[in-house]
Short mmCIF file of C-alpha atoms (C1' of nucleotides) in Angstrom, two decimals:
data_model
loop_
_atom_site.label_atom_id
_atom_site.label_comp_id
_atom_site.label_asym_id
_atom_site.label_seq_id
_atom_site.Cartn_x
_atom_site.Cartn_y
_atom_site.Cartn_z
CA MET M 15 -66.92 -76.28 138.30
CA PRO M 16 -68.32 -78.59 135.73
CA ALA M 17 -66.99 -78.65 132.31
CA SER M 18 -70.22 -77.22 131.05
CA ARG M 19 -70.25 -73.63 132.67
CA LYS M 20 -70.30 -70.85 130.07
CA GLU M 21 -71.59 -67.50 129.73
CA ALA M 22 -75.23 -67.35 128.85
CA GLU M 23 -74.53 -65.49 125.50
CA PRO M 24 -76.12 -67.49 122.73
CA GLY M 25 -74.05 -66.16 119.87
CA ARG M 26 -75.22 -65.59 116.34
CA CYS M 27 -74.49 -68.47 114.44
CA ASN M 28 -76.99 -70.91 113.91
CA ASN M 29 -74.49 -73.80 112.98
CA THR M 30 -72.34 -73.19 115.93
CA ALA M 31 -75.05 -73.11 118.12
CA LEU M 32 -76.18 -76.72 117.02
CA ARG M 33 -72.55 -77.81 117.27
CA LYS M 34 -71.99 -76.83 120.47
CA ALA M 35 -75.00 -78.58 121.59
CA ALA M 36 -74.51 -81.42 119.89
CA ARG M 37 -70.78 -81.72 121.17
CA HIS M 38 -72.06 -81.23 124.72
CA VAL M 39 -74.81 -84.01 124.46
CA THR M 40 -72.84 -86.31 122.29
CA ARG M 41 -69.92 -86.35 124.91
CA PHE M 42 -72.47 -87.47 127.63
CA TYR M 43 -74.33 -90.00 125.70
CA ASP M 44 -70.76 -91.45 124.68
CA GLY M 45 -69.61 -91.39 128.39
CA CYS M 46 -72.90 -93.14 129.36
CA MET M 47 -72.46 -95.89 126.34
CA ALA M 48 -68.87 -96.32 127.17
CA GLU M 49 -68.78 -99.51 128.94
CA SER M 50 -70.56 -101.20 126.13
CA GLY M 51 -67.99 -100.23 123.78
CA LEU M 52 -70.27 -98.59 121.38
CA ARG M 53 -70.38 -94.86 120.25
CA THR M 54 -73.65 -93.30 119.77
CA THR M 55 -73.20 -93.14 116.15
CA GLN M 56 -72.64 -96.76 116.24
CA TYR M 57 -75.56 -97.73 118.44
CA ALA M 58 -77.79 -95.42 116.09
CA ILE M 59 -76.76 -97.61 113.44
CA LEU M 60 -77.47 -100.86 114.97
CA ASN M 61 -80.51 -99.56 116.38
CA LEU M 62 -81.95 -98.73 113.09
CA LEU M 63 -81.03 -102.24 111.78
CA ALA M 64 -82.45 -103.66 114.60
CA ASP M 65 -85.70 -101.66 114.54
CA ARG M 66 -86.22 -102.07 110.73
CA GLY M 67 -84.10 -105.04 109.38
CA PRO M 68 -81.45 -104.74 106.84
CA MET M 69 -81.27 -102.08 104.33
CA THR M 70 -78.82 -100.64 101.92
CA MET M 71 -76.12 -98.14 102.89
CA ALA M 72 -77.43 -95.65 101.14
CA ALA M 73 -80.80 -95.98 103.05
CA LEU M 74 -79.12 -95.75 106.60
CA ALA M 75 -77.18 -92.71 105.61
CA GLY M 76 -80.40 -91.22 104.52
CA LEU M 77 -81.99 -91.89 107.73
CA LEU M 78 -79.25 -90.42 109.79
CA VAL M 79 -78.72 -87.75 107.47
CA MET M 80 -75.15 -88.64 106.95
CA ASP M 81 -73.01 -88.44 103.51
CA ARG M 82 -72.65 -91.86 101.93
CA ALA M 83 -68.91 -91.91 102.35
CA THR M 84 -69.14 -91.22 105.85
CA MET M 85 -71.82 -94.11 106.57
CA GLY M 86 -69.21 -96.23 104.75
CA HIS M 87 -66.42 -95.44 106.99
CA ASN M 88 -68.53 -95.91 110.20
CA LEU M 89 -69.83 -99.25 109.08
CA ARG M 90 -65.96 -100.53 108.83
CA PRO M 91 -65.16 -100.75 112.50
CA LEU M 92 -69.01 -102.56 113.11
CA GLU M 93 -67.96 -105.17 110.34
CA ARG M 94 -64.72 -105.56 111.29
CA ASP M 95 -65.74 -106.54 114.88
CA GLY M 96 -68.61 -108.85 113.60
CA LEU M 97 -71.55 -106.76 114.75
CA ILE M 98 -72.76 -106.44 110.94
CA THR M 99 -72.38 -108.11 107.61
CA ILE M 100 -72.29 -106.34 104.23
CA GLU M 101 -73.37 -107.99 101.29
CA VAL M 102 -73.86 -107.24 97.63
CA GLY M 103 -77.48 -106.57 97.10
CA ARG M 104 -79.38 -109.17 95.04
CA SER M 105 -81.59 -107.14 92.83
CA ASP M 106 -78.95 -104.32 92.01
CA ARG M 107 -75.41 -105.36 92.39
CA ARG M 108 -74.35 -101.82 92.79
CA GLU M 109 -76.03 -101.99 96.28
CA ARG M 110 -74.50 -103.31 99.52
CA GLU M 111 -77.35 -104.76 101.89
CA VAL M 112 -76.11 -104.14 105.72
CA SER M 113 -77.65 -106.62 107.96
CA LEU M 114 -77.13 -107.02 111.96
CA THR M 115 -75.38 -110.22 113.02
CA ASP M 116 -76.66 -112.18 116.32
CA PHE M 117 -73.67 -110.82 117.97
CA GLY M 118 -74.57 -107.47 116.72
CA ARG M 119 -78.46 -107.97 117.74
CA GLN M 120 -76.94 -108.82 121.28
CA ARG M 121 -74.60 -105.73 121.56
CA GLU M 122 -77.39 -103.74 120.47
CA ALA M 123 -79.75 -104.74 123.15
CA GLU M 124 -76.89 -104.23 125.88
CA GLY M 125 -76.43 -100.99 124.47
CA LYS M 126 -80.06 -100.09 124.59
CA THR M 127 -80.13 -100.14 128.24
CA LEU M 128 -77.21 -97.57 128.59
CA TRP M 129 -79.03 -95.46 126.13
CA LEU M 130 -81.97 -95.41 127.98
CA LYS M 131 -80.14 -94.25 131.25
CA ALA M 132 -78.50 -91.33 129.29
CA GLN M 133 -81.86 -90.40 127.65
CA ARG M 134 -83.77 -90.37 131.09
CA ARG M 135 -81.10 -88.34 132.76
CA PHE M 136 -81.06 -85.83 129.80
CA GLU M 137 -84.87 -85.67 129.84
CA GLN M 138 -84.68 -85.31 133.92
CA ALA M 139 -82.49 -82.39 133.42
CA PHE M 140 -83.84 -80.91 130.32
CA GLY M 141 -87.56 -81.82 130.55
CA ALA M 142 -89.25 -84.64 128.45
CA GLU M 143 -91.68 -82.03 126.80
CA ASP M 144 -88.74 -79.75 126.21
CA ALA M 145 -86.94 -82.49 124.66
CA LYS M 146 -89.68 -83.47 122.74
CA ALA M 147 -90.15 -80.14 121.09
CA MET M 148 -86.48 -79.85 120.85
CA ARG M 149 -86.45 -83.13 118.77
CA ARG M 150 -89.20 -82.03 116.83
CA VAL M 151 -87.11 -78.62 115.70
CA MET M 152 -84.41 -80.83 114.63
CA ALA M 153 -86.16 -83.05 112.50
CA ARG M 154 -87.68 -80.17 111.14
CA ILE M 155 -84.00 -78.49 110.31
CA ALA M 156 -82.96 -81.93 109.26
CA ALA M 157 -85.61 -82.00 106.46
CA MET M 158 -84.92 -78.23 105.10
CA GLU M 159 -83.66 -78.09 101.60
CA LEU M 160 -80.52 -76.39 101.90
CA ASP M 161 -78.82 -76.39 98.72
CA VAL M 162 -75.56 -74.54 98.18
CA GLN M 163 -76.40 -72.71 94.95
CA SER M 164 -73.59 -72.09 92.89
CA VAL M 165 -73.67 -68.61 91.35
CA ARG M 166 -74.07 -68.82 87.71
CA PRO M 167 -73.94 -65.82 85.50
CA PHE M 168 -76.78 -66.76 82.84
CA GLY M 169 -78.57 -69.03 85.38
CA ARG M 170 -79.82 -72.48 84.72
CA GLU M 171 -79.68 -73.70 88.08
CA VAL M 172 -78.14 -77.16 87.88
CA MET A 12 -84.57 -85.06 94.60
CA PRO A 13 -82.52 -83.11 97.40
CA ALA A 14 -80.54 -84.87 99.60
CA SER A 15 -82.64 -83.65 102.55
CA ARG A 16 -85.65 -85.58 101.86
CA LYS A 17 -86.61 -88.02 104.81
CA GLU A 18 -89.33 -89.00 106.52
CA ALA A 19 -91.21 -86.95 109.17
CA GLU A 20 -90.72 -89.48 111.86
CA PRO A 21 -88.66 -87.22 114.41
CA GLY A 22 -87.27 -90.40 116.53
CA ARG A 23 -86.70 -90.81 120.20
CA CYS A 24 -83.06 -90.00 120.81
CA ASN A 25 -82.14 -86.62 121.61
CA ASN A 26 -78.54 -87.09 120.58
CA THR A 27 -79.17 -88.57 117.19
CA ALA A 28 -81.45 -85.91 116.50
CA LEU A 29 -79.09 -83.23 117.33
CA ARG A 30 -76.48 -84.71 115.35
CA LYS A 31 -78.58 -85.17 112.39
CA ALA A 32 -79.61 -81.42 112.37
CA ALA A 33 -75.75 -80.49 113.05
CA ARG A 34 -74.69 -82.65 110.17
CA HIS A 35 -77.36 -81.29 107.71
CA VAL A 36 -76.71 -77.63 108.72
CA THR A 37 -72.74 -77.65 108.84
CA ARG A 38 -72.86 -79.26 105.32
CA PHE A 39 -74.62 -76.49 104.35
CA TYR A 40 -72.53 -73.78 105.99
CA ASP A 41 -69.39 -75.58 105.06
CA GLY A 42 -70.40 -75.48 101.59
CA CYS A 43 -71.17 -71.92 101.66
CA MET A 44 -67.75 -71.36 103.17
CA ALA A 45 -65.67 -73.55 100.93
CA GLU A 46 -64.51 -71.01 98.59
CA SER A 47 -62.93 -69.29 101.48
CA GLY A 48 -60.65 -72.48 102.31
CA LEU A 49 -62.43 -72.35 105.82
CA ARG A 50 -64.66 -74.79 107.62
CA THR A 51 -67.09 -73.58 109.83
CA THR A 52 -65.09 -74.90 113.07
CA GLN A 53 -62.30 -73.13 111.95
CA TYR A 54 -64.35 -69.68 111.09
CA ALA A 55 -65.84 -69.96 114.52
CA ILE A 56 -62.53 -69.93 116.10
CA LEU A 57 -61.10 -67.18 114.19
CA ASN A 58 -64.23 -65.09 114.68
CA LEU A 59 -63.91 -65.59 118.22
CA LEU A 60 -60.54 -64.20 118.31
CA ALA A 61 -61.33 -61.66 116.19
CA ASP A 62 -64.03 -60.37 118.42
CA ARG A 63 -62.26 -60.95 121.76
CA GLY A 64 -58.88 -60.93 120.95
CA PRO A 65 -56.29 -63.71 122.09
CA MET A 66 -56.85 -66.19 124.57
CA THR A 67 -55.78 -69.57 125.95
CA MET A 68 -56.56 -72.74 124.08
CA ALA A 69 -58.66 -73.61 127.38
CA ALA A 70 -60.72 -70.39 127.26
CA LEU A 71 -61.13 -71.05 123.16
CA ALA A 72 -62.31 -74.80 124.03
CA GLY A 73 -64.64 -73.42 126.96
CA LEU A 74 -66.38 -71.05 124.61
CA LEU A 75 -67.06 -73.75 121.78
CA VAL A 76 -67.86 -76.46 124.43
CA MET A 77 -65.03 -78.65 122.43
CA ASP A 78 -62.62 -80.74 124.40
CA ARG A 79 -59.26 -79.08 125.14
CA ALA A 80 -57.34 -81.76 123.08
CA THR A 81 -59.77 -81.19 120.26
CA MET A 82 -59.10 -77.54 120.35
CA GLY A 83 -55.29 -78.27 119.78
CA HIS A 84 -55.86 -80.37 117.04
CA ASN A 85 -58.18 -77.92 115.66
CA LEU A 86 -55.73 -74.95 116.03
CA ARG A 87 -52.95 -77.13 114.59
CA PRO A 88 -53.98 -76.49 110.62
CA LEU A 89 -54.62 -72.71 111.26
CA GLU A 90 -51.10 -72.53 112.78
CA ARG A 91 -49.59 -74.43 110.17
CA ASP A 92 -51.37 -72.10 107.27
CA GLY A 93 -50.28 -68.85 109.36
CA LEU A 94 -53.70 -68.01 110.35
CA ILE A 95 -52.93 -67.85 114.11
CA THR A 96 -49.63 -67.98 116.43
CA ILE A 97 -49.64 -69.93 119.63
CA GLU A 98 -47.02 -68.98 122.40
CA VAL A 99 -46.58 -69.79 125.95
CA GLY A 100 -48.25 -67.80 128.14
CA ARG A 101 -46.49 -65.13 130.11
CA SER A 102 -47.86 -65.31 133.43
CA ASP A 103 -48.59 -68.99 133.33
CA ARG A 104 -46.20 -70.78 131.10
CA ARG A 105 -48.56 -73.82 131.36
CA GLU A 106 -50.85 -71.87 129.21
CA ARG A 107 -50.84 -71.13 125.30
CA GLU A 108 -52.00 -68.02 124.05
CA VAL A 109 -53.65 -67.99 120.75
CA SER A 110 -53.56 -64.88 118.59
CA LEU A 111 -54.72 -64.06 115.27
CA THR A 112 -52.19 -62.96 112.65
CA ASP A 113 -52.65 -60.35 110.23
CA PHE A 114 -53.26 -62.79 107.65
CA GLY A 115 -55.69 -64.48 109.97
CA ARG A 116 -57.69 -61.51 110.43
CA GLN A 117 -57.98 -61.01 106.84
CA ARG A 118 -59.28 -64.19 106.27
CA GLU A 119 -61.38 -64.15 108.78
CA ALA A 120 -62.71 -60.65 107.28
CA GLU A 121 -63.36 -62.61 103.98
CA GLY A 122 -64.92 -65.47 105.87
CA LYS A 123 -67.49 -63.13 107.35
CA THR A 124 -69.01 -62.54 103.98
CA LEU A 125 -69.80 -65.98 103.20
CA TRP A 126 -70.58 -66.99 106.59
CA LEU A 127 -73.41 -64.14 106.59
CA LYS A 128 -74.86 -65.37 103.18
CA ALA A 129 -75.25 -68.85 104.69
CA GLN A 130 -76.79 -67.50 107.74
CA ARG A 131 -79.40 -65.41 105.68
CA ARG A 132 -80.04 -68.26 103.52
CA PHE A 133 -80.58 -70.43 106.49
CA GLU A 134 -82.77 -67.99 108.18
CA GLN A 135 -84.54 -67.16 105.10
CA ALA A 136 -85.64 -70.93 104.89
CA PHE A 137 -86.28 -71.57 108.44
CA GLY A 138 -87.41 -68.26 109.99
CA ALA A 139 -85.40 -65.64 111.49
CA GLU A 140 -87.42 -65.67 115.01
CA ASP A 141 -87.43 -69.52 114.74
CA ALA A 142 -83.56 -69.46 114.44
CA LYS A 143 -83.35 -67.35 117.31
CA ALA A 144 -85.49 -69.38 119.45
CA MET A 145 -83.64 -72.59 118.13
CA ARG A 146 -80.06 -70.86 119.40
CA ARG A 147 -81.49 -69.85 122.92
CA VAL A 148 -82.33 -73.65 123.20
CA MET A 149 -79.15 -74.79 122.04
CA ALA A 150 -77.44 -72.38 124.15
CA ARG A 151 -79.43 -73.77 127.22
CA ILE A 152 -78.48 -77.42 126.21
CA ALA A 153 -74.73 -76.59 125.82
CA ALA A 154 -74.76 -74.83 129.31
CA MET A 155 -76.41 -78.01 130.98
CA GLU A 156 -74.80 -79.96 133.70
CA LEU A 157 -74.21 -83.45 132.38
CA ASP A 158 -71.74 -85.18 134.31
CA VAL A 159 -71.28 -89.13 133.65
CA GLN A 160 -71.86 -90.16 136.97
CA SER A 161 -69.95 -93.54 137.94
CA VAL A 162 -71.81 -95.81 139.75
CA ARG A 163 -69.94 -95.83 142.94
CA PRO A 164 -71.09 -98.44 145.58
CA PHE A 165 -71.15 -96.18 148.53
CA GLY A 166 -71.69 -93.20 146.87
CA ARG A 167 -69.70 -90.00 147.64
CA GLU A 168 -70.32 -88.34 143.90
CA VAL A 169 -67.01 -87.32 142.59
"C1'" DG Q 21 -38.73 -76.51 151.35
"C1'" DA Q 22 -40.06 -80.73 149.78
"C1'" DA Q 23 -43.92 -83.91 148.77
"C1'" DT Q 24 -48.22 -83.58 146.72
"C1'" DA Q 25 -52.15 -82.08 144.12
"C1'" DA Q 26 -54.16 -79.69 140.53
"C1'" DT Q 27 -53.84 -77.33 136.00
"C1'" DA Q 28 -52.54 -76.70 131.11
"C1'" DT Q 29 -51.07 -78.86 127.34
"C1'" DG Q 30 -49.05 -82.44 123.70
"C1'" DG Q 31 -49.22 -86.95 121.61
"C1'" DG Q 32 -51.16 -91.34 120.08
"C1'" DC Q 33 -55.26 -93.77 119.10
"C1'" DA Q 34 -59.65 -94.48 117.30
"C1'" DT Q 35 -63.76 -92.91 115.47
"C1'" DA Q 36 -66.59 -89.21 112.80
"C1'" DT Q 37 -67.19 -86.21 108.92
"C1'" DG Q 38 -67.42 -85.00 104.03
"C1'" DA Q 39 -65.47 -83.36 99.60
"C1'" DG Q 40 -63.55 -85.44 94.90
"C1'" DA Q 41 -62.23 -88.59 91.90
"C1'" DC Q 42 -63.00 -93.14 90.53
"C1'" DC Q 43 -65.41 -97.76 89.28
"C1'" DA Q 44 -69.25 -101.12 88.55
"C1'" DT Q 45 -73.77 -101.22 87.55
"C1'" DA Q 46 -78.28 -99.95 85.93
"C1'" DT Q 47 -81.30 -97.30 83.14
"C1'" DG Q 48 -83.07 -94.27 79.06
"C1'" DC Q 49 -83.04 -93.48 74.84
"C1'" DA Q 50 -81.86 -93.32 69.95
"C1'" DT V 19 -77.60 -102.71 70.34
"C1'" DG V 20 -74.90 -99.30 71.83
"C1'" DC V 21 -73.85 -94.98 73.78
"C1'" DA V 22 -75.18 -91.59 77.38
"C1'" DT V 23 -76.49 -90.76 81.93
"C1'" DA V 24 -77.74 -91.78 86.81
"C1'" DT V 25 -76.97 -94.14 90.92
"C1'" DG V 26 -74.73 -96.87 94.70
"C1'" DG V 27 -70.03 -97.43 96.84
"C1'" DT V 28 -64.90 -97.16 97.59
"C1'" DC V 29 -60.54 -94.88 97.80
"C1'" DT V 30 -57.91 -91.08 99.34
"C1'" DC V 31 -57.22 -86.94 101.80
"C1'" DA V 32 -58.26 -83.45 105.48
"C1'" DT V 33 -60.20 -81.80 109.20
"C1'" DA V 34 -63.47 -82.88 113.68
"C1'" DT V 35 -63.80 -84.97 118.08
"C1'" DG V 36 -62.72 -86.96 122.29
"C1'" DC V 37 -60.46 -90.34 125.26
"C1'" DC V 38 -55.86 -91.82 127.89
"C1'" DC V 39 -51.44 -90.93 129.41
"C1'" DA V 40 -47.54 -88.23 129.66
"C1'" DT V 41 -45.09 -83.98 130.64
"C1'" DA V 42 -44.46 -79.36 132.15
"C1'" DT V 43 -45.74 -76.01 135.30
"C1'" DT V 44 -48.04 -73.80 139.11
"C1'" DA V 45 -50.56 -74.10 143.60
"C1'" DT V 46 -51.20 -76.59 148.36
"C1'" DT V 47 -49.79 -78.76 152.25
"C1'" DC V 48 -47.55 -80.25 155.63
#
DNA sequence: GAATAATATGGGCATATGAGACCATATGCA
DNA sequence: TGCATATGGTCTCATATGCCCATATTATTC
């Protein structure tokens, strides 16, 4: 009995539905990438840097819809292991420019092979077109304006 | 400029797409629930117990598509704060039966109000029907059989 | 009935996630 | 110039996530 068996009942909470799917799929992708020593989050970061070149932490965080502090945490193991460098921005010294090292570029390329396998196996099971549609829906959700409105007696939204 | 502004480019990785959406929505739900002192994961657990009664850690983990160890970790703060009790199973002493305390039931009820607000605001922005369809897709994904097949030379799949 | 396998959980480790307070730097404006 | 404000990151804290290994308990097998 595979670990994924569950009742069909979808549940009412949009957030929980998303998280359950994300947990399941992340476990699969992480498992596929395990032999590379990279987690999917790490690979996602390296892949962005490989495709788009160096960028600031805030830019990376924005692209991955991630808190800036979280991005800072996630970069540390990559820096420690020599996959990236983090340097003070030249034009704006508040910024930190994140760059791939040669080693990082190499590890990203190795990871791509495993990621592709995971991607193919997922889409073989789920359907390539369904997957594409799903990614579109996810992108739409990630781009939604969802601000926690603090209730303020005499208004003036912040 | 809200934090959610991003390019429309959906990206190719199914896992990353899911995680980005999950991060965004979780931040929103967590923000809405903040004044209750409950995270969405915690509320999801309490809600399951409130709706279905006491159950084992493994059952809870299965329902939330979560690793059993993860469920164990997540239960500890709830136990520490007196919202749940964890007792050795009567018929099978390997099991741990998780139950809501009166305090936990009360906190779950408080949380439900805030969760409902988050849910309504999300669906107002995203569309109730679209949300329903999205939850169905997520449930389908969460129920997929995705086993990391270890490559085995003369194969007998495990 | 003892050896063996399977199951449920706990502990330790590492990364993932984000809030809040804080610091450094940059920008706008008087 | 000088202050107020905005922005980018860091540090601390707490929870979230899942792996591996160990332990306890139950089920199987010979």
